[in-house]
Short mmCIF file of C-alpha atoms and ligand atoms in Angstrom, two decimals:
data_model
loop_
_atom_site.label_atom_id
_atom_site.label_comp_id
_atom_site.label_asym_id
_atom_site.label_seq_id
_atom_site.Cartn_x
_atom_site.Cartn_y
_atom_site.Cartn_z
CA UNK D 156 49.30 28.14 13.02
CA UNK D 157 46.30 30.05 11.71
CA UNK D 158 43.48 27.74 10.78
CA UNK D 159 41.26 30.51 9.45
CA UNK D 160 37.51 30.15 8.97
CA UNK D 161 36.24 26.75 9.95
CA UNK D 162 34.78 25.30 6.80
CA UNK D 163 31.34 23.83 7.37
CA UNK D 164 30.91 25.32 10.83
CA UNK D 165 28.35 27.99 11.66
CA UNK D 166 28.86 30.64 14.29
CA UNK D 167 25.56 31.62 15.89
CA UNK D 168 24.96 35.15 17.11
CA UNK D 169 22.34 35.50 19.83
CA UNK D 170 19.89 37.94 18.26
CA UNK D 171 17.36 38.68 21.00
CA UNK D 172 18.76 42.11 21.85
CA UNK D 173 21.83 44.29 21.34
CA UNK D 174 24.62 44.69 18.79
CA UNK D 175 24.41 41.27 17.12
CA UNK D 176 24.61 42.54 13.52
CA UNK D 177 28.08 44.03 14.07
CA UNK D 178 29.37 40.62 15.18
CA UNK D 179 27.93 39.02 12.07
CA UNK D 180 29.71 41.56 9.87
CA UNK D 181 33.03 40.95 11.65
CA UNK D 182 32.79 37.17 11.18
CA UNK D 183 31.59 37.48 7.61
CA UNK D 184 34.59 39.72 6.81
CA UNK D 185 36.68 36.70 7.86
CA UNK D 186 34.71 34.41 5.56
CA UNK D 187 32.96 32.72 8.49
CA UNK D 188 29.34 31.64 8.04
CA UNK D 189 27.00 32.99 10.76
CA UNK D 190 23.38 32.59 11.82
CA UNK D 191 21.16 34.78 14.00
CA UNK D 192 19.90 32.64 16.87
CA UNK D 193 16.42 33.33 18.27
CA UNK D 194 14.93 29.90 18.87
CA UNK D 195 15.83 26.26 19.49
CA UNK D 196 15.83 25.40 15.81
CA UNK D 197 18.45 28.09 15.15
CA UNK D 198 20.48 26.90 18.13
CA UNK D 199 20.53 23.35 16.82
CA UNK D 200 22.18 24.61 13.60
CA UNK D 201 25.17 26.37 15.19
CA UNK D 202 28.55 25.14 16.42
CA UNK D 203 29.35 28.17 18.61
CA UNK D 204 27.41 31.09 20.05
CA UNK D 205 28.24 34.78 20.38
CA UNK D 206 26.64 36.88 23.12
CA UNK D 207 26.70 40.50 21.94
CA UNK D 208 26.87 43.81 23.75
CA UNK D 209 23.58 45.39 24.72
CA UNK D 210 21.81 45.22 28.03
CA UNK D 211 22.33 42.10 30.12
CA UNK D 212 19.17 42.62 32.23
CA UNK D 213 17.07 42.75 29.04
CA UNK D 214 18.95 39.81 27.52
CA UNK D 215 18.41 37.73 30.65
CA UNK D 216 14.69 38.61 30.64
CA UNK D 217 14.28 37.81 26.92
CA UNK D 218 16.13 34.51 27.32
CA UNK D 219 13.58 33.56 29.94
CA UNK D 220 10.45 34.71 28.09
CA UNK D 221 11.60 33.09 24.84
CA UNK D 222 12.39 29.88 26.78
CA UNK D 223 15.94 29.92 25.40
CA UNK D 224 17.87 30.06 28.67
CA UNK D 225 17.75 26.31 29.39
CA UNK D 226 18.47 25.11 25.82
CA UNK D 227 21.49 27.44 25.61
CA UNK D 228 22.60 26.41 29.09
CA UNK D 229 22.58 22.78 28.10
CA UNK D 230 24.60 23.40 24.90
CA UNK D 231 27.12 25.44 26.92
CA UNK D 232 27.44 22.67 29.50
CA UNK D 233 28.21 20.26 26.65
CA UNK D 234 31.15 22.53 25.74
CA UNK D 235 29.76 24.66 22.90
CA UNK D 236 32.33 27.45 22.30
CA UNK D 237 31.09 30.91 23.27
CA UNK D 238 32.26 34.50 22.83
CA UNK D 239 30.74 37.30 24.89
CA UNK D 240 31.32 41.03 24.63
CA UNK D 241 30.30 43.56 27.28
CA UNK D 242 26.72 42.53 28.18
CA UNK D 243 27.69 39.16 26.66
CA UNK D 244 30.60 38.92 29.12
CA UNK D 245 28.11 39.49 31.95
CA UNK D 246 25.81 36.75 30.57
CA UNK D 247 28.61 34.15 30.56
CA UNK D 248 30.18 35.01 33.95
CA UNK D 249 29.83 33.13 37.23
CA UNK D 250 28.44 35.99 39.23
CA UNK D 251 27.11 39.48 38.54
CA UNK D 252 27.45 42.37 40.98
CA UNK D 253 25.08 45.35 40.68
CA UNK D 254 22.72 43.37 38.46
CA UNK D 255 18.97 43.07 38.79
CA UNK D 256 17.93 40.57 41.43
CA UNK D 257 16.25 38.31 38.86
CA UNK D 258 19.12 38.55 36.36
CA UNK D 259 20.67 35.20 35.44
CA UNK D 260 24.02 34.30 33.94
CA UNK D 261 25.38 31.04 32.51
CA UNK D 262 28.49 30.72 34.68
CA UNK D 263 30.70 29.16 32.02
CA UNK D 264 33.71 31.38 32.70
CA UNK D 265 34.99 31.63 36.26
CA UNK D 266 34.86 35.39 36.73
CA UNK D 267 32.76 37.79 38.77
CA UNK D 268 31.87 41.07 37.10
CA UNK D 269 30.51 44.38 38.30
CA UNK D 270 28.05 45.97 35.88
CA UNK D 271 28.66 49.52 34.65
CA UNK D 272 31.80 49.72 36.77
CA UNK D 273 33.62 52.01 34.35
CA UNK D 274 30.88 54.65 34.62
CA UNK D 275 27.66 55.66 32.91
CA UNK D 276 27.02 55.91 29.14
CA UNK D 277 28.46 59.44 29.02
CA UNK D 278 31.69 58.07 30.45
CA UNK D 279 32.22 55.57 27.63
CA UNK D 280 35.73 55.71 26.25
CA UNK D 281 38.10 54.26 23.66
CA UNK D 282 41.72 53.30 23.98
CA UNK D 283 44.51 51.24 22.44
CA UNK D 284 45.16 48.06 24.40
CA UNK D 285 47.83 45.37 24.18
CA UNK D 286 46.43 41.89 23.61
CA UNK D 287 48.40 38.66 24.12
CA UNK D 288 48.95 37.08 20.73
CA UNK D 289 48.40 40.26 18.67
CA UNK D 290 51.42 41.97 17.09
CA UNK D 291 50.13 45.52 17.48
CA UNK D 292 47.65 47.31 19.82
CA UNK D 293 43.90 46.89 19.39
CA UNK D 294 41.65 49.97 19.45
CA UNK D 295 38.98 49.11 22.04
CA UNK D 296 35.64 50.82 22.77
CA UNK D 297 34.25 50.61 26.29
CA UNK D 298 30.53 51.41 26.69
CA UNK D 299 29.15 51.17 30.23
CA UNK D 300 31.56 48.28 30.50
CA UNK D 301 31.56 45.57 33.17
CA UNK D 302 34.69 45.19 35.29
CA UNK D 303 36.15 41.81 36.20
CA UNK D 304 36.49 41.84 40.00
CA UNK D 305 37.46 38.19 40.45
CA UNK D 306 39.19 35.85 38.06
CA UNK D 307 39.43 32.11 38.82
CA UNK D 308 42.71 30.22 38.52
CA UNK D 309 41.59 28.41 35.36
CA UNK D 310 41.07 31.68 33.49
CA UNK D 311 43.76 33.10 31.16
CA UNK D 312 44.04 36.86 30.97
CA UNK D 313 44.76 38.10 27.42
CA UNK D 314 44.51 41.85 28.10
CA UNK D 315 44.30 44.18 31.10
CA UNK D 316 43.24 47.76 31.67
CA UNK D 317 45.12 49.08 34.68
CA UNK D 318 44.85 46.15 37.10
CA UNK D 319 41.63 44.67 35.68
CA UNK D 320 41.39 41.88 33.11
CA UNK D 321 39.40 43.02 30.05
CA UNK D 322 39.86 40.03 27.71
CA UNK D 323 39.88 36.57 29.26
CA UNK D 324 39.50 32.99 28.17
CA UNK D 325 38.75 29.63 29.77
CA UNK D 326 38.58 26.42 27.75
CA UNK D 327 36.33 27.26 24.79
CA UNK D 328 34.87 30.48 26.23
CA UNK D 329 36.30 33.96 25.59
CA UNK D 330 34.86 37.24 26.90
CA UNK D 331 35.73 40.92 26.46
CA UNK D 332 34.66 43.90 28.59
CA UNK D 333 34.91 46.06 25.45
CA UNK D 334 33.40 45.87 21.95
CA UNK D 335 35.76 44.25 19.41
CA UNK D 336 32.82 44.12 16.98
CA UNK D 337 32.78 47.93 16.62
CA UNK D 338 35.28 49.11 14.04
CA UNK D 339 37.11 47.35 11.24
CA UNK D 340 39.70 45.34 13.19
CA UNK D 341 38.51 41.73 13.25
CA UNK D 342 41.61 40.19 14.89
CA UNK D 343 39.83 39.26 18.13
CA UNK D 344 37.06 37.56 16.14
CA UNK D 345 39.79 35.66 14.32
CA UNK D 346 41.23 34.61 17.71
CA UNK D 347 37.82 33.18 18.63
CA UNK D 348 37.64 31.21 15.37
CA UNK D 349 40.99 29.67 16.32
CA UNK D 350 39.23 28.21 19.37
CA UNK D 351 36.61 26.31 17.34
N1 LIG Q 285 25.92 47.92 31.01
C1 LIG Q 285 25.38 46.93 30.16
C2 LIG Q 285 24.81 45.76 30.94
O1 LIG Q 285 24.84 45.73 32.09
C3 LIG Q 285 26.43 46.43 29.17
C4 LIG Q 285 26.81 47.52 28.22
C5 LIG Q 285 27.19 47.05 26.85
O2 LIG Q 285 27.00 45.89 26.46
N2 LIG Q 285 27.67 47.98 26.07
O3 LIG Q 285 24.31 44.87 30.36
#
């Protein structure tokens, strides 16, 4: 059953770096209230947090300098739902291969990812993918995308590209290697709202 937008709930979008505005537009097109999260006060007002695409090394650095890593970590460990795309997938994963040595991730979804594994920026590509639970293919953009190289047994795979999972979920955390926020199809955002 579709529950639709969760009345009274606010979806936070981490707004330190990257494509956060596109996520806000996608949620707002579904009637879901959103808030840009930059500090602890913002974080206290949200029921879920979205980690956008961008650059995970920069995001990790900014989370440290803004002293937001630990507050977010503690909300995530309490079970706050989270949705990560591309760099956001990297930020939520257990372990990051080919990252910077000082790069940190939250480890709330049991996957290991390899950064930029699908090639450099010039090799970015788009394709139609089949997603579990969607009636028709989803047009997905991959931009210097991370590749899932290990997937724990508690993780559900919702879409694959060749042999690699590209949309996965565990408990209240969902991550995509691609960018569902680019374009007009908000069905994957709607799937996340179903998890709230
Ligand atoms: N390659 C980027 C990183 O490592 C992710 C790219 C993206 O989010 N489009 O963070």
